[in-house]
Short mmCIF file of C-alpha atoms in Angstrom, two decimals:
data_model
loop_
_atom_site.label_atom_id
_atom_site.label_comp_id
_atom_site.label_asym_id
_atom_site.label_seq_id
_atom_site.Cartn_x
_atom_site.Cartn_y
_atom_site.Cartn_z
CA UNK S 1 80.63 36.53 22.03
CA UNK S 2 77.52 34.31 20.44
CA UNK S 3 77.26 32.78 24.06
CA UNK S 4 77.26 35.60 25.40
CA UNK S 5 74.28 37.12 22.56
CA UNK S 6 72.45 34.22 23.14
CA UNK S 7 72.35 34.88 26.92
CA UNK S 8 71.08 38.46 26.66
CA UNK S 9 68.14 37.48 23.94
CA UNK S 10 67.23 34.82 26.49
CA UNK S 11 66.66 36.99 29.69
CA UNK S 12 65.77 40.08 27.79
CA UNK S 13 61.92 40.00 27.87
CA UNK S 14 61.46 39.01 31.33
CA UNK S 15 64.36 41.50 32.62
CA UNK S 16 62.84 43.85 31.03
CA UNK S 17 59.19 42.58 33.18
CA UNK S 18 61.33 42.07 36.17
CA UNK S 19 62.69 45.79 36.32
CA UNK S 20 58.58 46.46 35.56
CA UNK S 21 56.97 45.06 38.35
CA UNK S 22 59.70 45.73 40.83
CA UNK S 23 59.22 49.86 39.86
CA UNK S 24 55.82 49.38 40.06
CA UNK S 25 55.93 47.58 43.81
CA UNK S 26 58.11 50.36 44.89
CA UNK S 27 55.69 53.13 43.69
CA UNK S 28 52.19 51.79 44.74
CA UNK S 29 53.09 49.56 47.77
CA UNK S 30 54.13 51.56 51.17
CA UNK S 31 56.86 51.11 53.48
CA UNK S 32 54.49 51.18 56.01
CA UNK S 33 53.35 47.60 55.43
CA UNK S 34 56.44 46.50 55.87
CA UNK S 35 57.31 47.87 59.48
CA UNK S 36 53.82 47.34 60.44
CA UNK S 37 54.05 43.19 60.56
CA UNK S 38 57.75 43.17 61.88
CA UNK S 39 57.69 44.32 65.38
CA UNK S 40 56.83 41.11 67.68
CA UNK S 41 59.63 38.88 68.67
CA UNK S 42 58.18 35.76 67.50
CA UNK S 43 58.13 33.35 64.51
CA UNK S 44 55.46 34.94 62.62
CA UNK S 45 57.78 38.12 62.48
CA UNK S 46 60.21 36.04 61.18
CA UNK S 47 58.08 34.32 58.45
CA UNK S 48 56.67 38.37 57.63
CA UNK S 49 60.32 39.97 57.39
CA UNK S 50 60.86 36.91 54.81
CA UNK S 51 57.87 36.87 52.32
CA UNK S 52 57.94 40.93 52.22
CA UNK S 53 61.73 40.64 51.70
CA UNK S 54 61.71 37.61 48.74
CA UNK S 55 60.06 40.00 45.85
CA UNK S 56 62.03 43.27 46.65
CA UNK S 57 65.04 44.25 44.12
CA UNK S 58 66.93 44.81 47.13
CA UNK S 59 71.24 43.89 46.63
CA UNK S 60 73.16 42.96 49.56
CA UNK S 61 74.43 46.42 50.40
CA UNK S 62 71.15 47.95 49.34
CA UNK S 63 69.36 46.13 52.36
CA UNK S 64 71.74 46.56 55.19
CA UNK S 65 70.42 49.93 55.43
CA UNK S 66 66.99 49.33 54.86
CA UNK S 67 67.19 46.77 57.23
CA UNK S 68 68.46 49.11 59.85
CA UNK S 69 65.67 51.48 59.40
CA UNK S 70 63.18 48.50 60.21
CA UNK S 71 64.72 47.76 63.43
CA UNK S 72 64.48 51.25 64.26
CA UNK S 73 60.67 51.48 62.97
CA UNK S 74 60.45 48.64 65.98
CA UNK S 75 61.06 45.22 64.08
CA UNK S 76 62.61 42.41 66.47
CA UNK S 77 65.92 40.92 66.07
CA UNK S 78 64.68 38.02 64.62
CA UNK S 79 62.75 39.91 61.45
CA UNK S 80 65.74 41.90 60.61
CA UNK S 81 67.78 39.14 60.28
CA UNK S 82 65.26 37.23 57.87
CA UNK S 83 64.88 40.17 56.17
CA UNK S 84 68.64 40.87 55.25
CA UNK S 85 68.87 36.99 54.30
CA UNK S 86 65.52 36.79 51.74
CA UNK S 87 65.87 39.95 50.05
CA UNK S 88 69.41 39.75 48.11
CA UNK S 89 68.81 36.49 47.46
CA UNK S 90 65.69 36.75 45.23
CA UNK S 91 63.43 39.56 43.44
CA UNK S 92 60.88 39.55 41.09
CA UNK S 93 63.12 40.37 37.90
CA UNK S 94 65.76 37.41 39.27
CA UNK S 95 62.71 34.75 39.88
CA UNK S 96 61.78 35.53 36.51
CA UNK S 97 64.91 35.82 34.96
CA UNK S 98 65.45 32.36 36.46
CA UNK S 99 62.72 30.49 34.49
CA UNK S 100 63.34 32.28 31.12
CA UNK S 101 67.37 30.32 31.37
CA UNK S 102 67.42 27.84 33.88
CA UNK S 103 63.67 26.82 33.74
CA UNK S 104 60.84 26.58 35.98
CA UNK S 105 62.36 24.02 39.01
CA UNK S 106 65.33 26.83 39.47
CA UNK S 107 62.85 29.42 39.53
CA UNK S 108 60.76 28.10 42.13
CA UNK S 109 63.82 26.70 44.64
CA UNK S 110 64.89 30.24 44.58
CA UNK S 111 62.15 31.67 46.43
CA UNK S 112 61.81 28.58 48.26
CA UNK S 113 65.87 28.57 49.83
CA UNK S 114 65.63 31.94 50.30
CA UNK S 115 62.31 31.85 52.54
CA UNK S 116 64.19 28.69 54.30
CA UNK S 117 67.69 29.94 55.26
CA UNK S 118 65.78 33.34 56.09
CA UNK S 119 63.06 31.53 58.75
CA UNK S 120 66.27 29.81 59.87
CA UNK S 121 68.19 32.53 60.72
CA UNK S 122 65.84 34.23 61.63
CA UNK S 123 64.16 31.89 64.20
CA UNK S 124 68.07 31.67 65.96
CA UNK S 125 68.47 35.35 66.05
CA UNK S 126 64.96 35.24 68.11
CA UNK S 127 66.07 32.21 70.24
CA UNK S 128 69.59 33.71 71.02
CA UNK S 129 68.13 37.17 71.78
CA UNK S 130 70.55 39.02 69.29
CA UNK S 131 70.37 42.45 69.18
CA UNK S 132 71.86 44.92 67.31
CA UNK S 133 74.49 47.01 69.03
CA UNK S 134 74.91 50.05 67.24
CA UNK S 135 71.17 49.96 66.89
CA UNK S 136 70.97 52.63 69.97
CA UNK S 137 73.12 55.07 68.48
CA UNK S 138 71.18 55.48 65.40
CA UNK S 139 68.34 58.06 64.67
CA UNK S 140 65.39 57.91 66.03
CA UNK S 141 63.42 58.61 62.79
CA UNK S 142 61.89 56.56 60.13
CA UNK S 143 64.70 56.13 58.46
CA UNK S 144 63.46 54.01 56.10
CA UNK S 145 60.09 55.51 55.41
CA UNK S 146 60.26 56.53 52.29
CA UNK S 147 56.76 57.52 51.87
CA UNK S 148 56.67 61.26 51.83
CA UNK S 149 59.01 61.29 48.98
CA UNK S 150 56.59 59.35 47.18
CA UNK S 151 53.73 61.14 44.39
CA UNK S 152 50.10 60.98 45.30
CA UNK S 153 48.14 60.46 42.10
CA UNK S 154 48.30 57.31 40.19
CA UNK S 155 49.76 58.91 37.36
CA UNK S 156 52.64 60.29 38.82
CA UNK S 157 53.75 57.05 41.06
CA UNK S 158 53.31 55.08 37.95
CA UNK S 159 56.16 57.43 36.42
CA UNK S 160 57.85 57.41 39.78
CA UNK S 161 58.05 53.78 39.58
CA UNK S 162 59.48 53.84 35.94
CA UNK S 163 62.16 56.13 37.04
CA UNK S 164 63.28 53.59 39.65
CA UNK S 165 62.94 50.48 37.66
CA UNK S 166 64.49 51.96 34.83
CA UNK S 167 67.09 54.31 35.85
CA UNK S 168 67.79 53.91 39.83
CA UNK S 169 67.73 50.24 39.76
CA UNK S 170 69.98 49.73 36.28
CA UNK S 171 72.04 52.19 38.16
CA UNK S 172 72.14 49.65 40.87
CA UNK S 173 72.51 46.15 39.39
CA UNK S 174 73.02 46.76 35.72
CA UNK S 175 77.33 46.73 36.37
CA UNK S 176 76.62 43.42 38.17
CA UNK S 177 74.49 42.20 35.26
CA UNK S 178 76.60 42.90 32.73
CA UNK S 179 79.70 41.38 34.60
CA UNK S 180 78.00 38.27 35.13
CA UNK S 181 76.99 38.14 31.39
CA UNK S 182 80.88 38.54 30.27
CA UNK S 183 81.84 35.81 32.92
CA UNK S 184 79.46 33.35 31.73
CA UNK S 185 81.26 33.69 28.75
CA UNK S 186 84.24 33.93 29.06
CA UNK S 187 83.50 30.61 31.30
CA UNK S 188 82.15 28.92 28.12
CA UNK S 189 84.27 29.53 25.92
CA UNK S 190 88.04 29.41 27.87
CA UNK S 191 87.89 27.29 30.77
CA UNK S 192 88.63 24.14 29.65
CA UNK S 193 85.78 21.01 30.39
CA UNK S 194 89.01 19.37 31.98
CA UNK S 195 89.60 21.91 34.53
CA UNK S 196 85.60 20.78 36.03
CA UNK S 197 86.69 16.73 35.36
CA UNK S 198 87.57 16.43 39.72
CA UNK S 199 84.18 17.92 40.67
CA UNK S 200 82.11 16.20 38.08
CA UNK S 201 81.51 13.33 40.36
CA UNK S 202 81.80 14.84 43.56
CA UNK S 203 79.08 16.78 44.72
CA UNK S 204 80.24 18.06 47.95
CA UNK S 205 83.44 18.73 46.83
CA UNK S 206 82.20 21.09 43.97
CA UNK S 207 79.63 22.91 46.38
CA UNK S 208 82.70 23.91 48.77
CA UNK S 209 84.46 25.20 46.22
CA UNK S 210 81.57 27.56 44.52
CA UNK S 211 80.75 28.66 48.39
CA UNK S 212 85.00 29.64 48.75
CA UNK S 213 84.98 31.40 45.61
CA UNK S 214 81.14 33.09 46.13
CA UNK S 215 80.84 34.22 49.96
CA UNK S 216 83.82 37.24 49.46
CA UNK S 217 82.49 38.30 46.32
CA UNK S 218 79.88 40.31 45.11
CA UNK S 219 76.97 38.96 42.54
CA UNK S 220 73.59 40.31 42.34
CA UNK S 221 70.90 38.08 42.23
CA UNK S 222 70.02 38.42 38.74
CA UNK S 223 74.08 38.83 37.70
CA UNK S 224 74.34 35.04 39.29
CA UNK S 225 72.32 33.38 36.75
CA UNK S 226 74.22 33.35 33.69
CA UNK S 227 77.11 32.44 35.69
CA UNK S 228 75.56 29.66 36.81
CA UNK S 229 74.45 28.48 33.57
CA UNK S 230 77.88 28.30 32.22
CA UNK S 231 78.68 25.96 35.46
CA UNK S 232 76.47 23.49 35.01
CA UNK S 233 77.26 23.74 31.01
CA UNK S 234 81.03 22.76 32.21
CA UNK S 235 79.64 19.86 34.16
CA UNK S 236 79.09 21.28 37.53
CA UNK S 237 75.84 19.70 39.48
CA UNK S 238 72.23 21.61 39.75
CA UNK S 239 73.27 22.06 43.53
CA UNK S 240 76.32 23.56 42.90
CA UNK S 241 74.83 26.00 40.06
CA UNK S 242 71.95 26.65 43.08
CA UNK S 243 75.13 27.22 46.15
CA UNK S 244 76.11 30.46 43.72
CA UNK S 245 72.53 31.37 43.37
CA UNK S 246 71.89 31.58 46.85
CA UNK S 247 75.67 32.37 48.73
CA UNK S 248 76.57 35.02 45.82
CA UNK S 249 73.89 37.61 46.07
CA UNK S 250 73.40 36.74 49.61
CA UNK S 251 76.79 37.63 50.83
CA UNK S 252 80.06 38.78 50.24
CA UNK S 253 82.74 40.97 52.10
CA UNK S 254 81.50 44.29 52.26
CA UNK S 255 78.15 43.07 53.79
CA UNK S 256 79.80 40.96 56.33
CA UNK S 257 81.45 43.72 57.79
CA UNK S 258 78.55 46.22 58.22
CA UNK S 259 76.62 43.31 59.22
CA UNK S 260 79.09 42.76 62.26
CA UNK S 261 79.60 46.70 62.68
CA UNK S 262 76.38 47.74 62.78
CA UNK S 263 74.47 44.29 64.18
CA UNK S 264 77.11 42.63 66.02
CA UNK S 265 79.28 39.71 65.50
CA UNK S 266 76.75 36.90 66.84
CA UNK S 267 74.52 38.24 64.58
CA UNK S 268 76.89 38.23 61.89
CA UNK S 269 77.59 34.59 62.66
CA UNK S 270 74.08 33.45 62.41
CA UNK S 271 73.22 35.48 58.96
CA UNK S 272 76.53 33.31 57.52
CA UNK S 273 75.79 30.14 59.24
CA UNK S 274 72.14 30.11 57.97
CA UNK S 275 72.97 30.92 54.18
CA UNK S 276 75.87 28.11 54.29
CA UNK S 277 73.93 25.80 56.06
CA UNK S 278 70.99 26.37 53.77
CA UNK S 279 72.45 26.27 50.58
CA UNK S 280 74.71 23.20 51.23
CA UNK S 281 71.33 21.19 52.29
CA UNK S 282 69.17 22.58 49.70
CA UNK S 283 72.65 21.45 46.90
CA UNK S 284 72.86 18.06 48.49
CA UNK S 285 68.99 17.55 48.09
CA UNK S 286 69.09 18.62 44.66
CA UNK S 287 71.53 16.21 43.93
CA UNK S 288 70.47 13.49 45.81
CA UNK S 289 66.80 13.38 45.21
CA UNK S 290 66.39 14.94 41.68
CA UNK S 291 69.05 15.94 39.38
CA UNK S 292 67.86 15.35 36.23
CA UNK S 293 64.78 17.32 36.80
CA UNK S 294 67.01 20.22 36.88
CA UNK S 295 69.16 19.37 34.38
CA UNK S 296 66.47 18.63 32.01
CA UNK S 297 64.52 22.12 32.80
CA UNK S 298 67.83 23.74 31.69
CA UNK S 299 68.81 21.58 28.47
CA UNK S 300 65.25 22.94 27.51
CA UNK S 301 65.96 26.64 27.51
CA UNK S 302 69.27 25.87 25.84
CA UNK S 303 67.35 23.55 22.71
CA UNK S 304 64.22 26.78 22.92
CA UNK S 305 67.29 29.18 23.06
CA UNK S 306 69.19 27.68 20.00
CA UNK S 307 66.37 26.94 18.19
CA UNK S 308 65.98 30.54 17.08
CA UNK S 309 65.85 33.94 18.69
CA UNK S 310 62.28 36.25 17.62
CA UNK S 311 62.00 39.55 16.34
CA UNK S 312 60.44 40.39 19.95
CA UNK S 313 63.40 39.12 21.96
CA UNK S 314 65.31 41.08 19.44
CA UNK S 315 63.83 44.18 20.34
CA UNK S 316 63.94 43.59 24.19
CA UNK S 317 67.63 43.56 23.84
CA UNK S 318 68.14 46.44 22.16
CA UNK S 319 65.99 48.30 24.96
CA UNK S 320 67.77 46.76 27.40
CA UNK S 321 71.09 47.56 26.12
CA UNK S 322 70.04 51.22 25.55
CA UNK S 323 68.41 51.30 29.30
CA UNK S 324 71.94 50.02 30.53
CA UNK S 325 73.96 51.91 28.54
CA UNK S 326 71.74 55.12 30.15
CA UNK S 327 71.96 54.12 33.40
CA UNK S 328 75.83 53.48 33.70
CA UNK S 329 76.92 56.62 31.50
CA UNK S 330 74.50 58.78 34.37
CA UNK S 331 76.31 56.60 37.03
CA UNK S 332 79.84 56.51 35.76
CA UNK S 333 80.79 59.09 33.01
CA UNK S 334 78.74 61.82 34.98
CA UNK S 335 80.58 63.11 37.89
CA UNK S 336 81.10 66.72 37.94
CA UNK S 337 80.29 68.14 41.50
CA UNK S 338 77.82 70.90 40.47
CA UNK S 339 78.95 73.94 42.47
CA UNK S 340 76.80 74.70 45.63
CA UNK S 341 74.34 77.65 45.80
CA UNK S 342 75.05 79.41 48.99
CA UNK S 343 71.61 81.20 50.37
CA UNK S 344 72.29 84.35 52.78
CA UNK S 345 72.27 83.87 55.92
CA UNK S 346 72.01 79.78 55.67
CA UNK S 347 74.60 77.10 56.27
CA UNK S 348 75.81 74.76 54.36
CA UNK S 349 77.95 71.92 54.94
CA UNK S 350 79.35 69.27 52.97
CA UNK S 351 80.96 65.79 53.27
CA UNK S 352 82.00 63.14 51.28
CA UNK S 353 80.46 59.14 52.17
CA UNK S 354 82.51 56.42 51.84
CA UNK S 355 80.83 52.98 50.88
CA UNK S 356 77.30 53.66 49.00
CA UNK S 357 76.80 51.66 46.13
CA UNK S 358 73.00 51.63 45.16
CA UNK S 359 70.11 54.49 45.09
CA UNK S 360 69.01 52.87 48.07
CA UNK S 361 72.23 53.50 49.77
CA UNK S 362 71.87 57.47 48.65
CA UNK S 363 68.03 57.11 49.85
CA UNK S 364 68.87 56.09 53.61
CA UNK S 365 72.02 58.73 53.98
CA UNK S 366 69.39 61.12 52.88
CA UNK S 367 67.04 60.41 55.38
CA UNK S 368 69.23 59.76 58.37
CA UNK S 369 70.81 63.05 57.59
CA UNK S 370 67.60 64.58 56.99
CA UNK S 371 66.46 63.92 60.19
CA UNK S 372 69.36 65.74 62.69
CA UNK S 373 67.58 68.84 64.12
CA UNK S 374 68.90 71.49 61.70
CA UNK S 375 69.10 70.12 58.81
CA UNK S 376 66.66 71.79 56.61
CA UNK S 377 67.60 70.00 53.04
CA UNK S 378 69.84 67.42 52.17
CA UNK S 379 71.17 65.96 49.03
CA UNK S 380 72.99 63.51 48.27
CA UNK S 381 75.11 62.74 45.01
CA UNK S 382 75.84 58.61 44.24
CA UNK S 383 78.68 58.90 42.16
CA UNK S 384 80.34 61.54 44.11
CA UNK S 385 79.42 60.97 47.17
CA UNK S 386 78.96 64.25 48.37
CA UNK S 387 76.17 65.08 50.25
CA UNK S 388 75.19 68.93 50.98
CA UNK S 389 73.39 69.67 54.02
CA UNK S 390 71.57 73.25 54.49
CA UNK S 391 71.17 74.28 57.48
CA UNK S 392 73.06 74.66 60.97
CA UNK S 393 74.35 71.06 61.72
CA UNK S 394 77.41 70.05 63.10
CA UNK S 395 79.56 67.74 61.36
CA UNK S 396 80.00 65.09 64.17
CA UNK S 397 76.46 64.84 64.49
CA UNK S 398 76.01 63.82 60.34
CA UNK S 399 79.32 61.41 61.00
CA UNK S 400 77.21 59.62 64.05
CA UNK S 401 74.15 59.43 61.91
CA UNK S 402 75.69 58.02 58.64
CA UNK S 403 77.53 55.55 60.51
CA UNK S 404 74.95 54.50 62.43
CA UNK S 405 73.87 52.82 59.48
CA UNK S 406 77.16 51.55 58.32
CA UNK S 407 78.37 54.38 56.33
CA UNK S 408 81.18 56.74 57.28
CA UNK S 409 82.42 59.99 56.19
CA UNK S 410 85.94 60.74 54.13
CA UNK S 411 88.21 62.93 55.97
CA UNK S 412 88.72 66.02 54.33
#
């Protein structure tokens, strides 16, 4: 349980700045510049999709969608692809969560492995023409374009971006968070240092083994970082802690199958090769050229850690815990499908969606529904997953849409 203390006083502050500045990017910055430097099929697209992608609080499932409305906003193959590869891996509150535990080397590789497995895949998506099959079948709106939901005056998007750093996004990640915190722990304190003794001198041996155990399951990029402290605290090499960094929040399951569904099974291939080829160089280099630069960054933050824990970090916790606690009792405990008010003379139809697990999820159903001629106002309900849609539209046409971005709807 102390471990587990001293972890949360530790990344406190700067999760607390993290979930800041990402609110603040979503509020004040418009989609718009993203779609607008996307749409040639060439390496600067690429290099574009990447550098946008590395800062945004965007999870693996979060930015299949979002990455579908960018293709249909007119971004090549190629800038897709970089773009679902960079986003999950990185983010302003992981980069900075990063340096306050693992220290400033890990916080810098981060950004820079993410920007080189995404130019990477990205670059062979170009070369091999991939395209994205279901692509066609989805709407032809702006999907993605979030910008008419957004406030006008500075006062109101700086709330707007509270709201979503603060309640949409701890909706998001904060389960992920909080099961990487208990994991780190409970790797501390019961996993023997025996158990680690084979992979303590084998480097490539101990990076296969974190990529089995990390590509089918589901970290968030800031939920990955206490877990990897506890490896490396067990003996496991910088490269291996950096292989969960990167494959964990990168990939798992669930976005390997909409990535084949909805982009097609070459593509899938490329967005795993590039992430496994990627983090398996980047682990070897680390290794090879300069492990004790890592290891030393990280025996710091343990000696500043242990050393004593302020007042201020203190405080950050206890906000933290309170803005967590908020976010998962309004995600979890609170699930009561309001009834439906039924207007005269208006239709209403509602469905159920299977597989949304982020507001950005909800956002994109929203929007794809939004668009189908007929639709006149559409909401959509996390938790449940109900979404109500006024107006005259047929239910087949809502089932195309949602699954068109690699959703589909729970037969009733």
């Amino acid at each position: 349980m102390n471990e587990i203390i001293t972890l949360i006083n530790s990344m406190a502050p700067y999760l607390l700045l993290g979930f800041f500045l990402a609110g603040m990017m979503h509020a004040f910055i418009p989609n718009s510049l993203y779609h607008r430097y996307l749409s040639k099929n060439s390496f600067r697209s690429v290099l574009n999709a990447a550098i946008l992608g590395i800062p945004l609080p965007l999870c693996s499932c979060g930015v299949i969608p979002t990455g579908m409305s960018l293709h249909k906003e007119g971004a090549s193959n190629g800038a897709v692809v970089s773009f679902l590869i960079a986003t999950p891996q990185t983010g302003v509150d992981s980069i900075l969560a990063t340096y306050s535990l693992m220290g400033l080397p890990f916080a810098i590789i981060r950004p820079v492995a993410a920007l080189f497995t995404a130019l990477l895949g990205g670059t062979f998506a170009n070369c091999l023409n991939l395209s994205a099959p279901s692509a066609e079948a989805a709407c032809t709106c702006s999907c993605g374009s979030s910008e008419a939901e957004h406030p006008t005056s500075v006062w109101k998007k700086f709330l707007f971006g509270m709201q979503y750093a603060f309640v949409d996004m701890m909706q998001d990640i904060g389960r992920w968070l909080v099961l990487g915190l208990l994991i780190a722990g409970l790797i501390t304190v019961y996993v023997p240092d025996s158990f680690f003794e084979l992979f303590k001198d084998n480097s490539l041996a101990s990076i296969f083994l974190v990529l089995l155990c990390a590509i089918p399951m589901y970290l968030c990029s800031t939920g990955s970082i206490p877990i990897a402290v506890a490896l490396m605290m067990k003996g496991f090499s910088p490269g291996t802690a950096l292989v969960l960094l990167m494959a964990g929040p990168a990939v798992n399951m669930a976005s390997i199958l909409v990535v084949n569904k909805v982009l097609g099974r070459k593509t899938m291939l490329v967005y795993i090769a590039s992430i496994v080829c990627g983090a398996i160089l980047f682990a070897l280099g680390i290794d090879f050229l300069a492990p004790d630069l890592f290891i030393g960054a990280l025996n710091a933050g343990e000696m500043c850690t242990h050393g004593g824990i302020s007042t201020f970090n203190w405080i950050c916790s206890g906000v933290l815990l309170v803005l967590l606690a908020n976010a998962l009792v309004r995600r979890y405990l609170i699930k009561k499908e309001q009834p439906v008010e039924v207007v005269a003379d208006k239709d209403v139809l509602i469905v159920h969606v299977e597989g949304m697990s982020c507001n950005h999820c909800r956002a994109n159903v929203e929007k794809v529904i939004a668009a189908l001629e007929g639709a006149e106002q559409v909401e959509v309900d996390l938790p449940t997953g109900r979404a109500v849609v006024h107006g005259h539209v047929e239910r087949q046409k809502v089932q195309m849409a949602v699954e068109s971005i690699g959703f589909k709807l729970r037969e009733e």
